[in-house]
Each structure stands twice: as C-alpha cells, then as structure tokens.
Amino acid sequence: MLSGKNILIGITGGIAAYKICELIRMYKRMNANVRVVCTPNALNFVTKLTLQNLSQNDVGVEEFNIEQYKPEHISYADEADIMVIAPATANTIGKIANGICDNLLTSVVCAFNKPIIIAPAMNCGMWENEFVQENIMKLVNAGFYIMEPESGFLACGYEGKGRLCSLDKIYDKTVELLSVNKILSGKKVVITSGGTIEAIDTVRYISNYSSGKMGAALADVAYEMGADVILITTKDVQKPYGVVKVKSAIDMKDAVEREYDSSDCIIMAAAVADYRAKNIADYKMKKSESNEISIELIKNPDILKSLCEMKQKEAVAVGKGSSVLNIEPHKSPVIVGFCAESENLMENAKIKIAKKGCDYLIANDISRKDIGFSSDYNEVSVISKSGTIKNLSKATKKEIAKQIFEEIYG
Ligand code: PMT
C-alpha cells in the first residue's frame, strides 16, 4: 500500500525522536518516498545526517532556504500524500492548534490539506495539563488523527501516560489512511446514532443500550472517504464534521427531515425507541403508596419509514410532472436502515426491508455479546432492495462501516 507514496515526517524536540529513525526504515522498506522536516530542537536528539541517510532525502529545518521557485513549506505540503508528526511535543501541538507558524514544520502543517497524524510524547504531567488537552481537542475537531500516548516508564523518570505510542500503531494508521478510497467525495451523508431518550418526567426517561459507536464509525469513515457528513446523535461527541445533538425520536425525526433535501445518503443506525410516554410530567413524579405504577406509552413516528415514503412520493412526482415543468427533479437520497434482531435475523430483516421500503437494510444480530450493542465490533449482512445479500464477517465497527460504503458505492 505504501509503494510510491510520499510520506512527510515531522520530528519535534522530544527524547522519542530517536525512535523515528526506525519508523523511517519501516516506510522505506515498503518503498515509500520519505521526506523529513525537523524543528531546530529535534536536532538536539537526533542528527540531520542520520535522518538524511535513512530517508535518502535532504532534511528540512530552515524555513527560508529557498532554492526553488516555491517557498519551501509550500513545496513540502504539495508533494506529500500524508504527514506524520512524531514525536509531537506540547509546544508544537500548542502552536499547530493555534495557527502559529514560527518554524518550517509548523508552517508546513498550516499549508497542509491532506491527512495529518500526530503522535504526542511528553511528561505525564504535561500530557494532563488542561491547556494541552484543550489543544488536543481542537486538533481532533479539526480532523487531525491523534495517536494517544501510552502509559509506562517515561524518560524523565516518571511513570504515567506520555510515552510515544508504538511505531506499529503509527505505521498501521498511515497505511489505513493512505488506502482510503475517496468514493464519497462530493456526496453529503447523514447518519443517525445512539439510543433516543424518551422523557417520563423531568428526571426519568426510557432509553436503550446503544452506545452510538456504530453510527460514529459510519460517520468517521464517510468523512475519511471524502463525504460532507452530518451526524445526528443522542451522544456528546466532538468531531471534525457536523454534529447535531438530539434527545427524543421526535427531535431526531425533525433533524433528519431537515437534511433530507440536501443529502445523497441517509443511514439510520440509531436505536430509536418505538414508544414514548403519552404524558410527560413537567415535575419529578412522587413515589406513591402503591407497589405498582403504570406509564401509558404511545407509538413514536417511524423515521426510516417516513423517509422512504418521502422518497416514494418524489419518485411518483418525477414520473408525473417534471417533463411538463421542465425543471431538474430533486435527486432522492439512498436510504439505509439497520435491523436489530435477537432471533430469526435474516427472516425478520427481509420482512423489515419490504415493510420500510429502504434501499438497503443492515441486518444486525444483537443476541451476541461480542458484537452489536456497545461492542467495538460488529458482524452484519447488507441486504439490498433487489434482494442481494452480502455477509460481512466480524470486524471492528470502522471496518464494517468501510465495507458497507464499498457495498453501496463501490
Ligand atoms: O450504538 P451501538 O452500541 O454501536 O450499537 C449499534 C446498534 C446495534 C444500535 C446498530 O447497529 C443498530 O442495529 N441500529 C438499529 C437499531 C434499531 O432500532 O433497530 P430496529 O430493527 O428496531 O429498527 C429498524 C430501523 O428503523 C433502524 O434503522 C431504526 O433506526 C429505524 N427506526 C426504528 C424505530 C423508529 N421509531 N424509527 C426508526 O427510524
């Protein structure tokens, strides 16, 4: 996967800089073209000559060393397919998060519009510092890929979180990002996630065990595949794409329907409550003397079904009138539902896709503890309207998400 790829490594002034010599060799062994830029402090830990020999390229340190027609930071940014900053010190992280460009490395980052992996390494107290954490969150929200440091014995003598993560992890992330197929570029993808929260009174609610991981994995992968993403979720998340926080099924329905006209694909991964309390008390209900209490429930709207009905109406309208009005008809989105079943999965999924009328239904066995609700893994079948079935074997939710998009758009 790395052969012929241009990888730009940024090294900053931390003791873990020596480890990056081996990372360069790992990329070079796979025939990648590696270039290195260093902050001046990085050269206190590793020599320019070592890095030049290993990368078989000049090493950039000085910002104003212009030999070509382009300023140096722009040519580094233009040439590379990906940038990997390791180790990243608290100082450089702070500069990047705040748009400061006072050396070659930080200027390259500012001009870089492709994926950037950042692998921080520092003393555990520095890693926990609230400003460092704020800066890390800023970078996460801006779409940088942060490789969390690991815990262990640190070079400064402390024990805690701050060690550079393993080189294998950085290498695998590089391969993962460079092998992403941008099949969703130019498309707007809307994804729902999490269990809806249906209030009973001001302090109690009905919900379910959905963690929001499956929906978030779909949204992350869609973003990496080039889509403009909106994640409509009941969970608190910070993402580099649009997030709309909702609570109840009714809130979720409003939010999804607002996006309908402008979207190319809508995926309902949320676990939407089928029922809600008929009357929501606007106070905390008191415990009574009785041992029993009844809460009357009424049916929630079926969001997926109503999206499919909107699409159906559009198809009929296009058939009837667009040629007369001579206007470009709205291109309806691809609508994908999930089907969570604890028994007779495939039989129930086939009935559900016909009932709801969606283009694809992802059949999800929720009787197993190792996949489905709350797990980091899933194993699903992608069923299409025309009746094709693709079984996706157990994998991380991110890998499953990738295969779902490849099945729909590949
Ligand atoms: O969040 P995680 O912990 O990662 O778990 C992921 C998951 C198991 C929740 C997810 O993979 C999943 O299966 N989501 C669908 C859960 C569900 O509600 O399934 P269902 O079979 O009851 O509903 C079928 C479809 O109709 C779903 O797309 C659902 O979003 C939708 N629906 C359901 C009820 C309703 N009132 N409106 C809806 O739109």
Coordinates of C-alpha atoms and ligand atoms in Angstrom, one line a residue:
M1 CA 0.0 0.0 0.0
L2 CA 2.9 2.4 0.6
S3 CA 4.9 1.9 -2.5
G4 CA 5.3 5.2 -4.4
K5 CA 3.5 7.2 -1.6
N6 CA 5.0 10.4 -0.4
I7 CA 5.2 10.5 3.4
L8 CA 6.4 13.6 5.2
I9 CA 7.6 13.0 8.7
G10 CA 7.7 16.0 11.1
I11 CA 10.0 15.5 14.1
T12 CA 9.9 17.8 17.1
G13 CA 12.2 18.1 20.2
G14 CA 11.5 15.2 22.4
I15 CA 13.5 12.2 23.5
A16 CA 11.3 9.8 21.5
A17 CA 12.8 11.4 18.3
Y18 CA 15.4 8.6 18.2
K19 CA 12.6 6.1 17.7
I20 CA 11.5 7.8 14.4
C21 CA 14.7 6.5 12.7
E22 CA 13.1 3.1 12.8
L23 CA 9.8 4.5 11.6
I24 CA 11.5 5.9 8.5
R25 CA 13.1 2.5 7.8
M26 CA 9.6 0.8 8.1
Y27 CA 8.2 3.2 5.5
K28 CA 11.3 2.9 3.3
R29 CA 11.2 -0.9 3.4
M30 CA 7.7 -0.6 1.7
N31 CA 9.2 1.6 -1.0
A32 CA 7.6 4.8 0.2
N33 CA 9.3 8.1 -0.6
V34 CA 10.1 9.7 2.8
R35 CA 11.0 13.3 3.5
V36 CA 11.7 14.7 6.9
V37 CA 11.2 18.2 8.4
C38 CA 12.5 18.9 11.9
T39 CA 12.1 21.7 14.4
P40 CA 15.5 23.0 15.4
N41 CA 15.1 21.4 18.8
A42 CA 14.6 17.9 17.3
L43 CA 18.2 18.0 16.2
N44 CA 19.3 18.0 19.9
F45 CA 18.0 14.4 20.0
V46 CA 18.8 13.0 16.5
T47 CA 21.3 14.2 13.9
K48 CA 20.4 15.6 10.5
L49 CA 22.9 13.2 8.9
T50 CA 21.2 10.1 10.3
L51 CA 17.8 11.3 9.1
Q52 CA 19.2 12.2 5.7
N53 CA 20.8 8.7 5.3
L54 CA 17.7 6.8 6.4
S55 CA 15.3 8.8 4.3
Q56 CA 17.7 9.2 1.4
N57 CA 16.5 12.8 1.1
D58 CA 17.5 16.2 2.3
V59 CA 16.1 17.1 5.7
G60 CA 14.3 20.4 6.1
V61 CA 14.9 22.6 9.2
E62 CA 15.4 26.2 8.0
E63 CA 12.3 27.9 6.7
F64 CA 14.0 30.5 4.5
N65 CA 16.3 28.2 2.5
I66 CA 14.6 28.9 -0.9
E67 CA 16.2 27.3 -3.8
Q68 CA 13.1 26.5 -5.9
Y69 CA 10.5 28.9 -7.2
K70 CA 8.1 27.9 -4.4
P71 CA 8.5 28.7 -0.8
E72 CA 9.9 25.6 0.9
H73 CA 6.9 25.0 3.2
I74 CA 4.5 25.0 0.3
S75 CA 6.6 22.5 -1.8
Y76 CA 6.8 20.1 1.2
A77 CA 3.0 20.4 1.7
D78 CA 2.3 20.0 -2.1
E79 CA 4.5 16.9 -2.5
A80 CA 3.3 14.7 0.4
D81 CA 0.3 12.4 0.5
I82 CA 0.3 12.4 4.2
M83 CA 2.2 14.0 7.1
V84 CA 3.2 12.2 10.3
I85 CA 4.3 14.3 13.3
A86 CA 6.2 12.1 15.8
P87 CA 7.1 12.7 18.5
A88 CA 4.9 15.8 18.8
T89 CA 5.8 18.0 21.9
A90 CA 3.3 20.0 23.9
N91 CA 4.9 23.1 22.4
T92 CA 4.4 22.1 18.8
I93 CA 0.9 20.8 19.5
G94 CA 0.0 24.2 21.0
K95 CA 1.4 26.1 18.0
I96 CA -0.5 23.9 15.5
A97 CA -3.7 24.2 17.4
N98 CA -3.4 28.0 17.4
G99 CA -2.2 28.6 13.9
I100 CA 1.3 29.7 14.9
C101 CA 3.8 29.2 12.1
D102 CA 7.2 30.1 13.5
N103 CA 9.4 27.4 12.0
L104 CA 9.4 25.2 8.9
L105 CA 7.5 22.3 10.5
T106 CA 4.6 24.4 11.8
S107 CA 4.4 26.4 8.5
V108 CA 4.2 23.2 6.5
V109 CA 1.3 22.0 8.8
C110 CA -0.5 25.3 8.3
A111 CA -0.4 24.8 4.5
F112 CA -1.1 21.1 4.5
N113 CA -4.6 20.0 3.3
K114 CA -4.2 16.2 3.4
P115 CA -4.4 13.8 6.4
I116 CA -2.0 14.6 9.3
I117 CA -1.2 12.0 12.0
I118 CA 0.0 13.5 15.3
A119 CA 1.7 11.2 17.8
P120 CA 2.3 13.1 21.0
A121 CA 5.0 12.2 23.5
M122 CA 5.8 14.1 26.7
N123 CA 5.9 14.0 30.5
C124 CA 2.7 12.7 32.0
G125 CA 2.0 16.0 33.9
M126 CA 2.4 17.9 30.6
W127 CA 0.0 15.5 28.8
E128 CA -2.6 16.0 31.6
N129 CA -2.2 19.8 31.5
E130 CA -5.6 21.4 30.7
F131 CA -4.3 23.6 28.0
V132 CA -2.5 20.7 26.3
Q133 CA -5.8 18.7 26.4
E134 CA -7.7 21.7 25.1
N135 CA -5.3 21.9 22.2
I136 CA -5.6 18.2 21.5
M137 CA -9.4 18.5 21.4
K138 CA -9.0 21.4 18.9
L139 CA -6.9 19.2 16.7
V140 CA -9.3 16.3 16.9
N141 CA -12.2 18.6 16.0
A142 CA -10.2 20.0 13.1
G143 CA -9.7 16.4 11.7
F144 CA -6.1 15.6 12.8
Y145 CA -5.5 11.9 13.7
I146 CA -4.2 11.8 17.2
M147 CA -2.3 8.7 18.3
E148 CA -2.8 8.7 22.1
P149 CA 0.4 8.3 24.0
E150 CA 0.8 5.1 26.1
S151 CA 1.4 4.7 29.8
G152 CA 4.6 3.4 31.2
F153 CA 8.0 4.4 32.4
L154 CA 9.0 7.8 31.0
A155 CA 12.4 9.0 30.1
C156 CA 12.0 11.9 32.6
G157 CA 11.8 9.2 35.4
Y158 CA 8.1 9.5 36.0
E159 CA 5.6 6.7 35.4
G160 CA 2.4 7.6 33.6
K161 CA 0.7 8.4 30.3
G162 CA 3.1 10.2 27.9
R163 CA 5.2 7.6 26.0
L164 CA 5.1 7.7 22.2
C165 CA 2.6 5.0 21.1
S166 CA 4.1 2.0 19.3
L167 CA 5.6 2.5 15.9
D168 CA 3.4 -0.3 14.6
K169 CA 0.3 1.7 15.5
I170 CA 1.6 4.8 13.6
Y171 CA 2.6 2.7 10.7
D172 CA -0.9 0.9 10.6
K173 CA -2.7 4.2 10.8
T174 CA -0.6 5.6 7.9
V175 CA -1.5 2.5 5.8
E176 CA -5.1 2.8 6.7
L177 CA -5.3 6.5 5.8
L178 CA -3.4 6.1 2.5
S179 CA -5.6 3.2 1.4
V180 CA -8.9 5.0 1.9
N181 CA -10.9 5.1 -1.4
K182 CA -12.5 8.6 -1.7
I183 CA -15.7 7.1 -3.2
L184 CA -17.9 9.6 -1.2
S185 CA -16.3 12.8 -2.3
G186 CA -18.9 15.3 -3.4
K187 CA -21.6 13.5 -1.5
K188 CA -23.5 14.5 1.6
V189 CA -24.0 11.7 4.0
V190 CA -26.4 11.9 7.0
I191 CA -26.1 9.3 9.8
T192 CA -28.1 8.9 13.0
S193 CA -26.6 7.2 16.1
G194 CA -27.3 6.4 19.7
G195 CA -30.4 5.4 21.6
T196 CA -33.2 8.0 21.7
I197 CA -34.1 9.4 25.1
E198 CA -37.8 9.5 25.9
A199 CA -38.7 11.5 28.9
I200 CA -41.2 10.3 31.6
D201 CA -40.8 13.3 33.9
T202 CA -38.1 15.9 34.5
V203 CA -35.6 13.4 35.8
R204 CA -36.6 10.0 34.4
Y205 CA -36.5 8.6 30.9
I206 CA -36.8 5.4 28.7
S207 CA -33.8 4.6 26.6
N208 CA -31.7 1.6 25.4
Y209 CA -28.1 0.4 25.4
S210 CA -27.0 1.9 22.1
S211 CA -23.5 3.5 22.6
G212 CA -23.5 5.4 19.4
K213 CA -20.3 3.6 18.3
M214 CA -21.7 2.1 15.0
G215 CA -23.2 5.4 13.9
A216 CA -20.0 7.3 14.8
A217 CA -17.9 4.7 12.9
L218 CA -20.0 5.2 9.8
A219 CA -19.7 8.9 10.1
D220 CA -15.9 8.8 10.6
V221 CA -15.4 6.5 7.6
A222 CA -17.7 8.6 5.4
Y223 CA -15.7 11.7 6.3
E224 CA -12.4 9.9 5.5
M225 CA -13.9 8.7 2.2
G226 CA -14.5 12.4 1.3
A227 CA -18.1 12.9 2.2
D228 CA -19.7 16.0 3.7
V229 CA -21.0 14.4 6.9
I230 CA -23.8 15.2 9.4
L231 CA -24.0 13.0 12.4
I232 CA -27.4 13.3 14.2
T233 CA -26.8 11.7 17.6
T234 CA -28.0 11.4 21.2
K235 CA -24.4 11.3 22.4
D236 CA -21.9 14.0 23.3
V237 CA -19.2 13.8 20.7
Q238 CA -16.7 16.2 19.2
K239 CA -15.9 15.6 15.5
P240 CA -14.3 17.4 12.6
Y241 CA -17.7 17.2 10.7
G242 CA -21.2 18.4 11.5
V243 CA -22.8 17.1 14.7
V244 CA -26.5 17.7 15.6
K245 CA -27.3 16.6 19.2
V246 CA -30.9 15.4 19.7
K247 CA -32.7 13.5 22.5
S248 CA -36.1 12.0 21.5
A249 CA -37.3 10.2 18.4
I250 CA -39.4 13.3 17.6
D251 CA -36.3 15.6 17.8
M252 CA -34.3 13.1 15.6
K253 CA -37.1 12.9 13.0
D254 CA -37.1 16.7 12.7
A255 CA -33.3 16.9 12.4
V256 CA -33.2 14.1 9.8
E257 CA -36.0 15.6 7.7
R258 CA -34.3 19.0 7.7
E259 CA -31.3 17.3 6.0
Y260 CA -33.4 15.2 3.6
D261 CA -33.4 17.6 0.6
S262 CA -29.7 18.3 0.6
S263 CA -28.4 14.7 1.3
D264 CA -27.2 12.0 -1.0
C265 CA -27.4 9.2 1.6
I266 CA -29.1 8.8 4.9
I267 CA -28.2 5.9 7.3
M268 CA -30.4 5.2 10.3
A269 CA -28.0 3.5 12.7
A270 CA -29.8 4.9 15.7
A271 CA -31.7 2.7 18.1
V272 CA -35.0 4.7 18.0
A273 CA -37.5 3.9 20.8
D274 CA -40.7 2.5 19.3
Y275 CA -42.8 4.1 22.1
R276 CA -42.7 7.2 24.3
A277 CA -44.6 8.3 27.4
K278 CA -48.0 9.6 26.4
N279 CA -47.9 12.3 29.1
I280 CA -44.6 13.8 30.2
A281 CA -44.8 15.2 33.7
D282 CA -43.1 18.7 34.0
Y283 CA -42.1 17.9 37.6
K284 CA -40.5 14.9 39.4
M285 CA -43.2 12.3 39.9
K286 CA -43.7 11.4 43.6
K287 CA -43.4 7.8 44.9
S288 CA -46.9 6.6 45.8
E289 CA -48.0 4.1 48.5
S290 CA -48.9 1.6 45.7
N291 CA -46.4 -1.1 44.7
E292 CA -47.3 -0.6 41.0
I293 CA -47.3 2.3 38.6
S294 CA -48.4 2.4 35.0
I295 CA -47.0 4.6 32.4
E296 CA -49.1 4.9 29.3
L297 CA -47.0 4.7 26.1
I298 CA -47.8 5.8 22.6
K299 CA -46.1 4.9 19.4
N300 CA -43.2 7.0 18.1
P301 CA -43.1 8.0 14.5
D302 CA -41.1 5.6 12.3
I303 CA -38.4 7.9 11.0
L304 CA -37.0 5.4 8.5
K305 CA -40.4 4.6 7.1
S306 CA -41.4 8.2 6.7
L307 CA -38.1 8.9 4.9
C308 CA -38.8 6.1 2.5
E309 CA -42.3 7.4 1.9
M310 CA -40.9 10.9 1.1
K311 CA -38.6 9.2 -1.4
Q312 CA -41.5 7.2 -2.9
K313 CA -43.6 10.4 -3.3
E314 CA -40.7 12.1 -5.1
A315 CA -40.4 9.2 -7.5
V316 CA -44.2 9.5 -8.3
A317 CA -43.9 13.3 -8.7
V318 CA -41.0 13.0 -11.1
G319 CA -42.9 10.4 -13.1
K320 CA -46.0 12.7 -13.3
G321 CA -44.7 16.2 -13.8
S322 CA -41.1 17.0 -14.3
S323 CA -41.1 16.8 -18.1
V324 CA -44.0 19.3 -18.2
L325 CA -42.4 21.8 -15.8
N326 CA -39.0 21.3 -17.4
I327 CA -37.2 21.5 -14.1
E328 CA -34.4 19.3 -12.8
P329 CA -36.0 16.9 -10.3
H330 CA -34.5 16.5 -6.8
K331 CA -32.2 13.5 -6.7
S332 CA -33.6 11.4 -3.8
P333 CA -31.0 10.1 -1.3
V334 CA -30.1 6.5 -0.9
I335 CA -31.8 5.4 2.3
V336 CA -30.2 2.8 4.5
G337 CA -31.8 1.2 7.7
F338 CA -30.4 -1.1 10.3
C339 CA -32.3 -4.1 11.6
A340 CA -31.5 -5.1 15.2
E341 CA -32.9 -8.6 15.9
S342 CA -32.2 -11.1 18.7
E343 CA -33.8 -14.0 16.8
N344 CA -34.6 -15.1 13.2
L345 CA -32.4 -12.3 12.0
M346 CA -32.5 -12.9 8.2
E347 CA -36.2 -13.8 8.0
N348 CA -37.1 -10.7 10.1
A349 CA -34.7 -8.5 8.1
K350 CA -36.3 -9.5 4.8
I351 CA -39.7 -8.7 6.1
K352 CA -38.4 -5.3 7.5
I353 CA -36.8 -4.1 4.3
A354 CA -40.1 -4.7 2.4
K355 CA -42.2 -3.0 5.2
K356 CA -40.0 0.1 5.5
G357 CA -39.1 0.4 1.8
C358 CA -35.5 1.4 2.2
D359 CA -32.7 0.8 -0.4
Y360 CA -30.5 -1.2 1.9
L361 CA -31.0 -2.8 5.3
I362 CA -28.1 -3.8 7.5
A363 CA -29.1 -6.9 9.5
N364 CA -27.5 -6.9 12.9
D365 CA -27.6 -9.8 15.4
I366 CA -28.0 -8.2 18.8
S367 CA -28.2 -11.5 20.8
R368 CA -24.4 -11.8 20.9
K369 CA -22.3 -10.0 23.5
D370 CA -19.2 -9.7 21.2
I371 CA -20.9 -7.6 18.5
G372 CA -23.8 -5.2 18.2
F373 CA -24.9 -3.0 21.1
S374 CA -21.9 -1.2 22.8
S375 CA -19.2 -3.5 21.4
D376 CA -16.4 -2.2 19.3
Y377 CA -17.1 -5.0 16.8
N378 CA -19.9 -6.0 14.5
E379 CA -20.9 -8.6 12.1
V380 CA -23.7 -7.8 9.7
S381 CA -25.4 -8.6 6.4
V382 CA -26.1 -5.9 3.8
I383 CA -29.5 -6.6 2.2
S384 CA -30.5 -4.6 -0.9
K385 CA -33.9 -3.7 -2.1
S386 CA -33.3 -6.0 -5.1
G387 CA -32.7 -8.9 -2.8
T388 CA -28.9 -9.3 -2.9
I389 CA -27.2 -10.2 0.4
K390 CA -23.6 -9.5 1.3
N391 CA -22.4 -11.0 4.6
L392 CA -19.6 -9.0 6.3
S393 CA -17.6 -11.1 8.8
K394 CA -16.8 -9.9 12.3
A395 CA -14.6 -6.8 12.3
T396 CA -14.2 -3.5 14.1
K397 CA -17.2 -1.2 13.6
K398 CA -14.9 1.1 11.5
E399 CA -14.0 -1.8 9.1
I400 CA -17.7 -2.8 8.9
A401 CA -18.6 0.8 8.1
K402 CA -16.0 0.9 5.3
Q403 CA -17.3 -2.3 3.8
I404 CA -20.9 -1.0 4.0
F405 CA -20.0 2.1 1.9
E406 CA -18.0 -0.1 -0.5
E407 CA -21.0 -2.3 -1.0
I408 CA -23.3 0.7 -1.7
Y409 CA -21.0 2.9 -3.7
G410 CA -18.1 0.6 -4.7
Ligands
PMT1 O1 -24.8 2.2 19.1 P1 -24.0 0.9 19.2 O2 -23.8 0.5 20.7 O3 -22.8 0.9 18.4 O4 -25.0 -0.3 18.6 C1 -25.3 -0.3 17.3 C2 -26.7 -0.8 17.0 C3 -26.9 -2.2 17.4 C4 -27.7 0.2 17.8 C5 -26.9 -0.6 15.5 O5 -26.0 -1.3 14.8 C6 -28.4 -1.0 15.1 O6 -28.7 -2.1 14.8 N1 -29.3 0.1 15.0 C7 -30.7 -0.1 14.7 C8 -31.4 -0.3 16.0 C9 -32.9 -0.4 15.8 O7 -33.6 0.4 16.2 O8 -33.3 -1.4 15.0 P2 -34.9 -1.7 14.7 O9 -34.8 -3.0 14.0 O10 -35.7 -1.6 15.9 O11 -35.3 -0.6 13.7 C10 -35.1 -0.7 12.2 C11 -34.7 0.6 11.6 O12 -35.8 1.5 11.8 C12 -33.5 1.2 12.2 O13 -32.7 1.8 11.1 C13 -34.0 2.3 13.1 O14 -33.1 3.4 13.2 C14 -35.3 2.7 12.4 N2 -36.4 3.2 13.3 C15 -36.9 2.4 14.3 C16 -37.9 2.8 15.1 C17 -38.5 4.1 14.8 N3 -39.5 4.6 15.5 N4 -38.0 4.9 13.8 C18 -36.9 4.4 13.1 O15 -36.5 5.1 12.2

